[in-house]
mmCIF file with all atom_site columns, C-alpha atoms in Angstrom:
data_model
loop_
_atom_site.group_PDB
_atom_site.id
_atom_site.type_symbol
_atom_site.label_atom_id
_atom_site.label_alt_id
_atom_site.label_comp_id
_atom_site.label_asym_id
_atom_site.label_entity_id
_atom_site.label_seq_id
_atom_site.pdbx_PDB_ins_code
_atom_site.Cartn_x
_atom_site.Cartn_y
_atom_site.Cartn_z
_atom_site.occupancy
_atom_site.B_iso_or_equiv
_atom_site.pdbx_formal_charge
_atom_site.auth_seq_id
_atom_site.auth_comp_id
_atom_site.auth_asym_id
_atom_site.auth_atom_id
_atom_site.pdbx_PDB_model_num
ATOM 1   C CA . UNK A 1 1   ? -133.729 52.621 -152.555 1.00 83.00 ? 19  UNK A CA 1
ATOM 2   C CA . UNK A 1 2   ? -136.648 52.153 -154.433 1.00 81.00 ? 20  UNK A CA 1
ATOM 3   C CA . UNK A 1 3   ? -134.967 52.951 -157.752 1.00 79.00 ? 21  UNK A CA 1
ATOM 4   C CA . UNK A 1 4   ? -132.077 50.460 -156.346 1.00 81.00 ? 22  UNK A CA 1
ATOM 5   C CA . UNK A 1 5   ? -134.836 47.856 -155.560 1.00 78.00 ? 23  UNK A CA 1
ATOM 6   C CA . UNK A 1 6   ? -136.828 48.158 -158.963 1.00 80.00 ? 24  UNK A CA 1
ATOM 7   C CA . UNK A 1 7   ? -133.155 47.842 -161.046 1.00 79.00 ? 25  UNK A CA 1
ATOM 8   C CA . UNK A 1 8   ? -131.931 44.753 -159.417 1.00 76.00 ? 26  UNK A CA 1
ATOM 9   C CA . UNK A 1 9   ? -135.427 43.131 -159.932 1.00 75.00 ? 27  UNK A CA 1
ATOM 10  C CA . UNK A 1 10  ? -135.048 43.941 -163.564 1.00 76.00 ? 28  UNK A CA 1
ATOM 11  C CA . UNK A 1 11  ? -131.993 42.054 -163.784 1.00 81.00 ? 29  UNK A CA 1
ATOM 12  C CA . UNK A 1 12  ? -133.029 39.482 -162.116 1.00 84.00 ? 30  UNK A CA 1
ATOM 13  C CA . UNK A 1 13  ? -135.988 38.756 -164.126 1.00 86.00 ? 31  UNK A CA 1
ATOM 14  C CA . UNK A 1 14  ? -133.711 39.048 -167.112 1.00 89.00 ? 32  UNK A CA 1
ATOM 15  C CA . UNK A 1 15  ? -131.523 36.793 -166.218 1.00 91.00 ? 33  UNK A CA 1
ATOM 16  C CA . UNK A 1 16  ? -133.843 34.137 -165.333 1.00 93.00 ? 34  UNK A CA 1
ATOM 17  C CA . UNK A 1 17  ? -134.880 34.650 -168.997 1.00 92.00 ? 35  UNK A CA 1
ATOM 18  C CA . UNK A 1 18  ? -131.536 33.982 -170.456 1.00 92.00 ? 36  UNK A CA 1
ATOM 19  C CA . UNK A 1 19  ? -131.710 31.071 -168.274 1.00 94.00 ? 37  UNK A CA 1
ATOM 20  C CA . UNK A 1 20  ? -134.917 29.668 -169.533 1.00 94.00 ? 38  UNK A CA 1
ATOM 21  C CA . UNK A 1 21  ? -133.704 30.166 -173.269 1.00 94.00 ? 39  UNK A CA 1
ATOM 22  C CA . UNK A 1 22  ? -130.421 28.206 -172.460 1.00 94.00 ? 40  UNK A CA 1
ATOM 23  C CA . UNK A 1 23  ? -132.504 25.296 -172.096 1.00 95.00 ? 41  UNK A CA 1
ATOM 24  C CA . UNK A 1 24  ? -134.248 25.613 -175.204 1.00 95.00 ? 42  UNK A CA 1
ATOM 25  C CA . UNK A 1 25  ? -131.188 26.459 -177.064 1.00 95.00 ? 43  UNK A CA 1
ATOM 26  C CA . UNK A 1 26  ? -130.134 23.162 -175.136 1.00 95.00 ? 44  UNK A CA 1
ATOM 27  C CA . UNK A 1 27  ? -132.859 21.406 -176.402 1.00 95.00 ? 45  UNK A CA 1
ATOM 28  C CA . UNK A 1 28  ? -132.244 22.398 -179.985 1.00 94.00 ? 46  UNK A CA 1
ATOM 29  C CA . UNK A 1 29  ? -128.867 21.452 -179.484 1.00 95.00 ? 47  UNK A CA 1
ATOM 30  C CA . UNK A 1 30  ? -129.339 18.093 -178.460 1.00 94.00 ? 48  UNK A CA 1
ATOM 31  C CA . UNK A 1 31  ? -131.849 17.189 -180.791 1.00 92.00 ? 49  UNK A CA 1
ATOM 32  C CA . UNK A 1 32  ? -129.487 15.290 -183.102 1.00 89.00 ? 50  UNK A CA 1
ATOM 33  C CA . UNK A 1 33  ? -127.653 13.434 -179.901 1.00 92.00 ? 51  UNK A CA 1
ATOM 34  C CA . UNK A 1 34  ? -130.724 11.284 -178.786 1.00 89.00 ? 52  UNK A CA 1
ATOM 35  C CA . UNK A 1 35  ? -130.101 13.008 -175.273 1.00 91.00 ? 53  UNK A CA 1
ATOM 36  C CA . UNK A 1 36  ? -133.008 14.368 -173.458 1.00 90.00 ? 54  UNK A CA 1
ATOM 37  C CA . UNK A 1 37  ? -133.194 17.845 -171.617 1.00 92.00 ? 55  UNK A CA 1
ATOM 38  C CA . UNK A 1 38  ? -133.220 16.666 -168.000 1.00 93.00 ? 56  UNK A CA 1
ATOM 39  C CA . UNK A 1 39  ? -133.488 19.421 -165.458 1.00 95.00 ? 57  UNK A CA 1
ATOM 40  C CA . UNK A 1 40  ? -132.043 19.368 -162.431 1.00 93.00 ? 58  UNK A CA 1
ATOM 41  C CA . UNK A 1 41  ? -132.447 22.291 -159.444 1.00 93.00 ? 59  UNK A CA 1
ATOM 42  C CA . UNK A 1 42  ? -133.879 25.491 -159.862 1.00 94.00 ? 60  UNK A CA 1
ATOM 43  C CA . UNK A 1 43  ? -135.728 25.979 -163.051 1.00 96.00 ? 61  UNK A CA 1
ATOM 44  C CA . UNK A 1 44  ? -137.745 22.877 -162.546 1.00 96.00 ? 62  UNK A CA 1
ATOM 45  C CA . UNK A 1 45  ? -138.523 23.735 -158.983 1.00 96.00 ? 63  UNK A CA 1
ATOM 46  C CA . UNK A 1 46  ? -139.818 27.206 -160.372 1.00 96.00 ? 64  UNK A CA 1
ATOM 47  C CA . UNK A 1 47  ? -142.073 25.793 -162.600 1.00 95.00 ? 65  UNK A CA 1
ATOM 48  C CA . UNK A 1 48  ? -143.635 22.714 -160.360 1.00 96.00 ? 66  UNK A CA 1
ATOM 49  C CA . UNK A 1 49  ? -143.212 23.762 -156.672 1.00 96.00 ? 67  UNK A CA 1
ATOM 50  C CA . UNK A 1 50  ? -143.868 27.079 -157.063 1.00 95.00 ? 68  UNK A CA 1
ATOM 51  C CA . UNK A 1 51  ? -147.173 28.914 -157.371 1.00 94.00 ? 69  UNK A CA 1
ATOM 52  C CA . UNK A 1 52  ? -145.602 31.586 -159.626 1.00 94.00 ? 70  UNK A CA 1
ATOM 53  C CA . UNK A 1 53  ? -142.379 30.646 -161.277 1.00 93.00 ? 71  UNK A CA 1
ATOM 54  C CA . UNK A 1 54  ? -141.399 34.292 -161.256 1.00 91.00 ? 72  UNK A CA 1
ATOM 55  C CA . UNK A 1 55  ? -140.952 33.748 -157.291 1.00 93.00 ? 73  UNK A CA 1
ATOM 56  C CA . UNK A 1 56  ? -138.322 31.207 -157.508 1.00 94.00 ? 74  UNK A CA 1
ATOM 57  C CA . UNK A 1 57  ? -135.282 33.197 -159.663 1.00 93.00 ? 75  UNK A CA 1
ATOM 58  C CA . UNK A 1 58  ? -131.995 32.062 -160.913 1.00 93.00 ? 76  UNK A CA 1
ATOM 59  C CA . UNK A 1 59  ? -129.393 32.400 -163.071 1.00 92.00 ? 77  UNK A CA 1
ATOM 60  C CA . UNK A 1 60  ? -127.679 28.570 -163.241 1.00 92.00 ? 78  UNK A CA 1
ATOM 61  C CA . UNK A 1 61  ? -129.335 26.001 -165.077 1.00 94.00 ? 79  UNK A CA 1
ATOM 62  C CA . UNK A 1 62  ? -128.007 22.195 -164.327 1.00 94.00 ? 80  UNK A CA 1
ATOM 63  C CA . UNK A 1 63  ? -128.795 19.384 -166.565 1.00 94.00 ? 81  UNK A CA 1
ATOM 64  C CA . UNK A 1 64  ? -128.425 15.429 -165.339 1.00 91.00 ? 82  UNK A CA 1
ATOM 65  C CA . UNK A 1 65  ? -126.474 13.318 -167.732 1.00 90.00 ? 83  UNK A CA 1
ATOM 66  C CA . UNK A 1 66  ? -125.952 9.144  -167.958 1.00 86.00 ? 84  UNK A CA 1
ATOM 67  C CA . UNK A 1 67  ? -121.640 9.144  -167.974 1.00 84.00 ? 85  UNK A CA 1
ATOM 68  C CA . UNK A 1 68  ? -122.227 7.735  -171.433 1.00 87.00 ? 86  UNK A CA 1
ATOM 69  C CA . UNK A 1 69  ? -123.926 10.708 -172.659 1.00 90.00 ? 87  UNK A CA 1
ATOM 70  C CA . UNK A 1 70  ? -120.820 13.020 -171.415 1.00 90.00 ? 88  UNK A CA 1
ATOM 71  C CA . UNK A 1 71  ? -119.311 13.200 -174.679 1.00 93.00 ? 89  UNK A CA 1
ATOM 72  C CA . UNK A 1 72  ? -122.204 13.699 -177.043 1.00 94.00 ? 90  UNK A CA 1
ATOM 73  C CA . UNK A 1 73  ? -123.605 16.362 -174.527 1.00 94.00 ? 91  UNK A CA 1
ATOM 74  C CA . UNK A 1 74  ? -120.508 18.559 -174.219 1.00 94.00 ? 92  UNK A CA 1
ATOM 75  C CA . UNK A 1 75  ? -119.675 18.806 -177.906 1.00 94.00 ? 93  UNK A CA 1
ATOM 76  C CA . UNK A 1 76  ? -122.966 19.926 -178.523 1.00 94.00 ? 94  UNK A CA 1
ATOM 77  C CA . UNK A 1 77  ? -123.499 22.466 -175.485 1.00 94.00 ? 95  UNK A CA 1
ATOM 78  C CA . UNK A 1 78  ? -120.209 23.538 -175.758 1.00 91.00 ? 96  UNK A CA 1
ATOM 79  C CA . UNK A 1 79  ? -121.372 26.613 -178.002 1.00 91.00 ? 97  UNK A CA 1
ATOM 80  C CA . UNK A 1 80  ? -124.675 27.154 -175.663 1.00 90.00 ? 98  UNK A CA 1
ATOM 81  C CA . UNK A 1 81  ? -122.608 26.880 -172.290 1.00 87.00 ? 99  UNK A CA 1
ATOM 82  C CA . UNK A 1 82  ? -119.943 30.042 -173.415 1.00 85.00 ? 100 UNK A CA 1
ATOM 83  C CA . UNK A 1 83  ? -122.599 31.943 -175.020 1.00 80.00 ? 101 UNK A CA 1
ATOM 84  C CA . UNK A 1 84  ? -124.476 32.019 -171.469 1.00 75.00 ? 102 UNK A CA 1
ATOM 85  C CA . UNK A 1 85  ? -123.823 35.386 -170.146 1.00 81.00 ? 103 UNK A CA 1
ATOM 86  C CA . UNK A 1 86  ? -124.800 36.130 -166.770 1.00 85.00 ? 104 UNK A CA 1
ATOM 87  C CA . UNK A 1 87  ? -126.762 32.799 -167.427 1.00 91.00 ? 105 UNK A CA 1
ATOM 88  C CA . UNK A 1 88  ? -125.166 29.288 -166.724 1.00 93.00 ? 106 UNK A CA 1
ATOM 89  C CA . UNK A 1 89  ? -125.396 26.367 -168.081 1.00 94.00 ? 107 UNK A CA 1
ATOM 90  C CA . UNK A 1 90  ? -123.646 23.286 -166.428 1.00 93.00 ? 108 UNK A CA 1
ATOM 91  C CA . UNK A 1 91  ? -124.281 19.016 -166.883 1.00 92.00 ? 109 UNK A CA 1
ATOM 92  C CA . UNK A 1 92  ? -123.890 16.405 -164.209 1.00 89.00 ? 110 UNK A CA 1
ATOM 93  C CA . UNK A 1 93  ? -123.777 12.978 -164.385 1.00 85.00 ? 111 UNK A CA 1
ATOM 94  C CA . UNK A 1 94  ? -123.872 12.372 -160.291 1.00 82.00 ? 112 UNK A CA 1
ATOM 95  C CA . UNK A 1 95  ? -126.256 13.728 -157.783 1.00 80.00 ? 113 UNK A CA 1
ATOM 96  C CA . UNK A 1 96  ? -124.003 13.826 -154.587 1.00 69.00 ? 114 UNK A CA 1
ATOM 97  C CA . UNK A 1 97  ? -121.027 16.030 -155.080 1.00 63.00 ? 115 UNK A CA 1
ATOM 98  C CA . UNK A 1 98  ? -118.003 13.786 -155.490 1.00 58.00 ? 116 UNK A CA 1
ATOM 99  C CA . UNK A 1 99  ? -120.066 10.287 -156.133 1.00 60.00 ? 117 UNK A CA 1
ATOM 100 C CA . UNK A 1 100 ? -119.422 8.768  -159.406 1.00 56.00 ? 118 UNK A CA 1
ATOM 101 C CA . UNK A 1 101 ? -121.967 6.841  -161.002 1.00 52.00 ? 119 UNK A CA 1
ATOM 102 C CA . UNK A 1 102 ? -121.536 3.386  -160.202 1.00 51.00 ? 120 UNK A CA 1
ATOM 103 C CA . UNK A 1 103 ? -123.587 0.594  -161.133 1.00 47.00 ? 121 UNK A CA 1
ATOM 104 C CA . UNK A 1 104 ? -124.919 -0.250 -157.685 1.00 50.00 ? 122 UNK A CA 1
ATOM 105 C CA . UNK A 1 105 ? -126.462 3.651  -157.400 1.00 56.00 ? 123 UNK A CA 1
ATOM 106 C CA . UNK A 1 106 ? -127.037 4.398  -160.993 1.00 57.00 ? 124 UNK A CA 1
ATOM 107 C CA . UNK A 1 107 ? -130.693 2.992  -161.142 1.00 62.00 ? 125 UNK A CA 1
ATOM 108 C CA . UNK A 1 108 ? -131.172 4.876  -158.496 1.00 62.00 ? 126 UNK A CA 1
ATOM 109 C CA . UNK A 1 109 ? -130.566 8.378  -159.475 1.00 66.00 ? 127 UNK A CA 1
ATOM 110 C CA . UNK A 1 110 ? -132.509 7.414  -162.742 1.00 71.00 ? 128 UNK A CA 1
ATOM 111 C CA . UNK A 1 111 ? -136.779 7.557  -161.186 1.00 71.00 ? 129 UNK A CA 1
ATOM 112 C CA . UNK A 1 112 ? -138.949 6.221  -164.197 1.00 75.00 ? 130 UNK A CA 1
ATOM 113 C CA . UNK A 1 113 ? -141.874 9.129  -163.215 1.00 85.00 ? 131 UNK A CA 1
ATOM 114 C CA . UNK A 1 114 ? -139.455 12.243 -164.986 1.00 91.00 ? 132 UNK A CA 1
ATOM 115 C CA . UNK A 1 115 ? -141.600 15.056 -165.475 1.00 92.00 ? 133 UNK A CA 1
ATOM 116 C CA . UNK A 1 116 ? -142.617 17.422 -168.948 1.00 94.00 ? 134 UNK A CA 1
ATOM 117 C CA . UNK A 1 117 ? -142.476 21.017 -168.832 1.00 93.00 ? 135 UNK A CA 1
ATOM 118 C CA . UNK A 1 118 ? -142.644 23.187 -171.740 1.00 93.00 ? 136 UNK A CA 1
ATOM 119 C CA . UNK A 1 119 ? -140.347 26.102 -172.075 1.00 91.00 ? 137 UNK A CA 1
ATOM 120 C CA . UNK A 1 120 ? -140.302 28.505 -174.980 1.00 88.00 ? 138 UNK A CA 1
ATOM 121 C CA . UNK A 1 121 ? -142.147 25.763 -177.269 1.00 90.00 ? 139 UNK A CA 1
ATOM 122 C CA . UNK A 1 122 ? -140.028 22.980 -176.075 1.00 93.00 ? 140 UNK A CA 1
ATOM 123 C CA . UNK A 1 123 ? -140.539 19.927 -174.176 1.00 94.00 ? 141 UNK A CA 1
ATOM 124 C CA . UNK A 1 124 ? -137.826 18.666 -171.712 1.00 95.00 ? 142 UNK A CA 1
ATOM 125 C CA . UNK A 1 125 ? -137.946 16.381 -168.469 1.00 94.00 ? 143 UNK A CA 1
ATOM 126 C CA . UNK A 1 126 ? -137.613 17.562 -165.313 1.00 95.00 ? 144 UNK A CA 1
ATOM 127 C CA . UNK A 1 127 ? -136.641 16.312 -161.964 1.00 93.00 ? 145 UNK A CA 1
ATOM 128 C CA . UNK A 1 128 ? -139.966 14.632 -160.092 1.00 93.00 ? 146 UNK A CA 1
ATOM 129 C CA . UNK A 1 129 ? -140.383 15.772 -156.710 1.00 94.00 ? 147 UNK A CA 1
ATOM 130 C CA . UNK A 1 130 ? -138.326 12.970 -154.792 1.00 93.00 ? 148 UNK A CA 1
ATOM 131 C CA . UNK A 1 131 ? -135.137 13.958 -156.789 1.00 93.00 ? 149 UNK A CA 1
ATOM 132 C CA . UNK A 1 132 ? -135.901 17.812 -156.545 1.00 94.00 ? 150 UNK A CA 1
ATOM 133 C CA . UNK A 1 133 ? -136.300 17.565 -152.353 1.00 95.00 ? 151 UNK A CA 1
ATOM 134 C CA . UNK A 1 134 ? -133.027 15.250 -152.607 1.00 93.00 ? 152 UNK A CA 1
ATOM 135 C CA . UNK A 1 135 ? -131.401 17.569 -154.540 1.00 92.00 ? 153 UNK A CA 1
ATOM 136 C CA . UNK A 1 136 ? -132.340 20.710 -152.597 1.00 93.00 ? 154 UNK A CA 1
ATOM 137 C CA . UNK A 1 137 ? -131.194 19.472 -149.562 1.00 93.00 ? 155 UNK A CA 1
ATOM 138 C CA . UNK A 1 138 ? -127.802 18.438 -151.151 1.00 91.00 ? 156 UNK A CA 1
ATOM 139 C CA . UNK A 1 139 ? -127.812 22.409 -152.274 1.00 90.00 ? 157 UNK A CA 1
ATOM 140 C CA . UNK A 1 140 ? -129.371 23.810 -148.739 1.00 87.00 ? 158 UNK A CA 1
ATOM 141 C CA . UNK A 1 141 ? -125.517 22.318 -147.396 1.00 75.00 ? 159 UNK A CA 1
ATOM 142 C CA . UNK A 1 142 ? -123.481 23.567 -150.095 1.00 71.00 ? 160 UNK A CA 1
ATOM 143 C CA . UNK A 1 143 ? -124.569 27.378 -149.998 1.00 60.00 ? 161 UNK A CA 1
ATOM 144 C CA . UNK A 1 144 ? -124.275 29.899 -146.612 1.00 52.00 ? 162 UNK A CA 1
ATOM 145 C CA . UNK A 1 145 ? -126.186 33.065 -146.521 1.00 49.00 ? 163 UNK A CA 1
ATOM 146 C CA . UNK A 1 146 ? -129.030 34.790 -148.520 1.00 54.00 ? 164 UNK A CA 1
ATOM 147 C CA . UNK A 1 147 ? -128.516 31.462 -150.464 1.00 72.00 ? 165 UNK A CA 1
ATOM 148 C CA . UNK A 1 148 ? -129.017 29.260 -147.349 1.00 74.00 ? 166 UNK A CA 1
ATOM 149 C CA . UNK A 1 149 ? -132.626 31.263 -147.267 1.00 81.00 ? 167 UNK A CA 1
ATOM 150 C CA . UNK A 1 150 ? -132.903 30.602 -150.865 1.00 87.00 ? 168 UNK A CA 1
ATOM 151 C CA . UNK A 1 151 ? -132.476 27.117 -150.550 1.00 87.00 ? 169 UNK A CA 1
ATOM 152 C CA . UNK A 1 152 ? -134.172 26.324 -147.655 1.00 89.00 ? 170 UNK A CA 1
ATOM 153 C CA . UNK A 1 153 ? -137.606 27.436 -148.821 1.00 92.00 ? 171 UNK A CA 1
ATOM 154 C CA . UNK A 1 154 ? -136.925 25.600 -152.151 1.00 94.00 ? 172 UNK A CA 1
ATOM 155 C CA . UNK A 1 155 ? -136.903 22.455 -149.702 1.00 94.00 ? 173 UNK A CA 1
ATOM 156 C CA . UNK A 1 156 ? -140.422 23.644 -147.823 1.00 93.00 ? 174 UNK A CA 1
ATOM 157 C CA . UNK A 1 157 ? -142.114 24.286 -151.595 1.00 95.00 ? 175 UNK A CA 1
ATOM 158 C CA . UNK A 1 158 ? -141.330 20.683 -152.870 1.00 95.00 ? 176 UNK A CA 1
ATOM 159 C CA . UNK A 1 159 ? -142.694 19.797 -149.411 1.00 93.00 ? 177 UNK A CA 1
ATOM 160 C CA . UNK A 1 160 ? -145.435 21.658 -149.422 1.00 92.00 ? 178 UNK A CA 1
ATOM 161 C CA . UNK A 1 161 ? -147.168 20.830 -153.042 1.00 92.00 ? 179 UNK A CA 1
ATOM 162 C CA . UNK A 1 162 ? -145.757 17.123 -153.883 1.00 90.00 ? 180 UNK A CA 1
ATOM 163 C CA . UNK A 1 163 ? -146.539 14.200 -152.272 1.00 89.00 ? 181 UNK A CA 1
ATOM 164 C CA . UNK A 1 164 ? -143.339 12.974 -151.589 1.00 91.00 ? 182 UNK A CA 1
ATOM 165 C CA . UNK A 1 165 ? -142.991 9.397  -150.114 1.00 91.00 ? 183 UNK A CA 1
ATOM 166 C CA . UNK A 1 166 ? -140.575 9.268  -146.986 1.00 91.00 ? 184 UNK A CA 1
ATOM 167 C CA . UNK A 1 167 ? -139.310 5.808  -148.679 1.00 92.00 ? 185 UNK A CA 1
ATOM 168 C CA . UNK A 1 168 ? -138.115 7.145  -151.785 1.00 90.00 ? 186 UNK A CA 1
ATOM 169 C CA . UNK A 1 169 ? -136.021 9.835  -150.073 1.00 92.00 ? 187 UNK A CA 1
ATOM 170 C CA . UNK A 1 170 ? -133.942 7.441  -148.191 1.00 91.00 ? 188 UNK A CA 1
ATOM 171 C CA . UNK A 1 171 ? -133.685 4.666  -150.818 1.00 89.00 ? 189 UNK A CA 1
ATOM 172 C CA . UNK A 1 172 ? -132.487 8.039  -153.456 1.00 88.00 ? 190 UNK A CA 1
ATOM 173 C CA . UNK A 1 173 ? -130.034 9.755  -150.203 1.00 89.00 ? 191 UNK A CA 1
ATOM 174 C CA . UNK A 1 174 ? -129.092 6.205  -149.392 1.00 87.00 ? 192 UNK A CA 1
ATOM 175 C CA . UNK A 1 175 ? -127.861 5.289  -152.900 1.00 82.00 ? 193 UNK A CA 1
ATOM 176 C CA . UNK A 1 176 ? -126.377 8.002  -152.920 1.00 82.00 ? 194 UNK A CA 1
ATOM 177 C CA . UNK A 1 177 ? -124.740 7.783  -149.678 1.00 83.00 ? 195 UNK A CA 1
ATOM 178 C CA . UNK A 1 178 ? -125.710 11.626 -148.770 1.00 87.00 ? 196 UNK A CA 1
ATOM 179 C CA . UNK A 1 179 ? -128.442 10.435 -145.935 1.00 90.00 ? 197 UNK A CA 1
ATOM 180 C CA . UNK A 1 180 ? -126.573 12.691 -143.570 1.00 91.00 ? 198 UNK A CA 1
ATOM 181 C CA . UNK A 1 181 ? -126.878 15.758 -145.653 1.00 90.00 ? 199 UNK A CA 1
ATOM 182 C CA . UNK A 1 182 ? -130.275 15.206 -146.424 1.00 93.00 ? 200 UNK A CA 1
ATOM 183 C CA . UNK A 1 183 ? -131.410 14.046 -142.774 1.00 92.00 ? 201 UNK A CA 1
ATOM 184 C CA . UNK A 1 184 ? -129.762 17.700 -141.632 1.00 91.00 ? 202 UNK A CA 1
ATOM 185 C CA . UNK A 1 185 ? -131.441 20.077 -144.068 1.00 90.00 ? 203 UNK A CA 1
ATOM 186 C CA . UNK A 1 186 ? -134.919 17.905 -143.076 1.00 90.00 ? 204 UNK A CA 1
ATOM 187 C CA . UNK A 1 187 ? -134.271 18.297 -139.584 1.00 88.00 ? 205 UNK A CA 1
ATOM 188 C CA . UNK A 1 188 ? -133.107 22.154 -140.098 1.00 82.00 ? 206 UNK A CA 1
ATOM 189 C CA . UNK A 1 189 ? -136.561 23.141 -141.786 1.00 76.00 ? 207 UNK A CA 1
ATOM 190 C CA . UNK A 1 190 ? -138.037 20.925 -139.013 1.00 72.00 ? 208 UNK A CA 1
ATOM 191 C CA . UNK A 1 191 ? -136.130 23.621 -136.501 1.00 71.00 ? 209 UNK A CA 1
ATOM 192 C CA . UNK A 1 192 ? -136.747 26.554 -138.168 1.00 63.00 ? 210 UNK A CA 1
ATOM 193 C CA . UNK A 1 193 ? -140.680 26.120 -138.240 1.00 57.00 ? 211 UNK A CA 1
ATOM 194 C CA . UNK A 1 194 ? -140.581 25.165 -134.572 1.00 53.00 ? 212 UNK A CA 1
ATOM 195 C CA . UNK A 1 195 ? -138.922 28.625 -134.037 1.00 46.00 ? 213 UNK A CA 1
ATOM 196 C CA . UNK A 1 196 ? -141.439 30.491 -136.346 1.00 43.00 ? 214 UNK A CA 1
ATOM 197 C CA . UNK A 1 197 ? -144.615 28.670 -134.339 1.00 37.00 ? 215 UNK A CA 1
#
């Protein structure tokens, strides 16, 4: 088991490598198309709401797009997305699942404070903390199981190290229109550490 247990950690932490160098690969990519690296999900919450980011895994790495930028950004990831591997890379221009941008919610998904990190001598934006909690309650609802676990202590780190203002969550769910998702992952954690205590 221990053998087992060792392995799969080793692939693991390999993977989350390949993961990491899609984005610079990304990055280098892009660098002709005026687009910025913006990361959504996982790899930025590794890096700012964890203490370690080797405690926050993955293997999918999701970038947020402007619709206008669609074109420009597949032609030149098209090469870095096939060449992924166990690795993913994938773009977005929408936050909620099946929302379009539309000009009454696109300021909305677009916060002026986007944070730096630097990966493998790159620097790209990530997600600030009100669009990372947003965003990892949207995930908590989309994923059952281990993942469910996964995602639910994603939601508890952004809480737990950002100062997140209870404002710009609604304003961001209600643009959105995903307040009801977001209200029931909230209200989940809210559960869950009631049943811990």
């Amino acid at each position: 088991q221990l053998d087992e247990a060792s392995e799969a950690n080793h692939d693991t932490v390999v993977t989350t490598l390949a993961a990491e160098q899609l984005i610079v690969q990304a990055a280098d990519a892009l660098d002709s198309t005026d687009v910025p690296v913006r990361i959504l999900g996982a790899p930025a919450l590794a890096h700012l709401d964890y203490r370690d980011p080797s405690l926050r895994p993955f293997r999918a790495v999701r970038l947020l797009v402007r619709t206008a930028e669609r074109p420009r950004v597949s032609l030149a990831l098209g090469p870095v997305q096939r060449n992924g591997g166990a690795a993913s890379i994938t773009w977005q221009s929408s936050l909620a699942r099946n929302q379009s941008t539309l000009s009454n919610r696109y300021e909305a998904l677009w916060p002026d404070d986007w944070m730096t990190l630097t990966l493998g001598g790159r620097t790209v934006l990530a997600s600030p903390a009100v669009l990372r909690l947003v965003d990892a309650c949207l995930m908590a609802g989309n994923h059952g199981g281990d993942h469910r676990l996964i995602r639910d202590r994603d939601i508890a780190q952004v809480l737990l190290t950002s100062d997140v203002d209870a404002e710009d969550v609604v304003r961001l769910a209600g643009a959105w229109r995903c307040e009801a998702q977001v209200a029931y992952a909230l209200s989940n954690m809210v559960r869950k550490r009631g049943a811990v205590t």
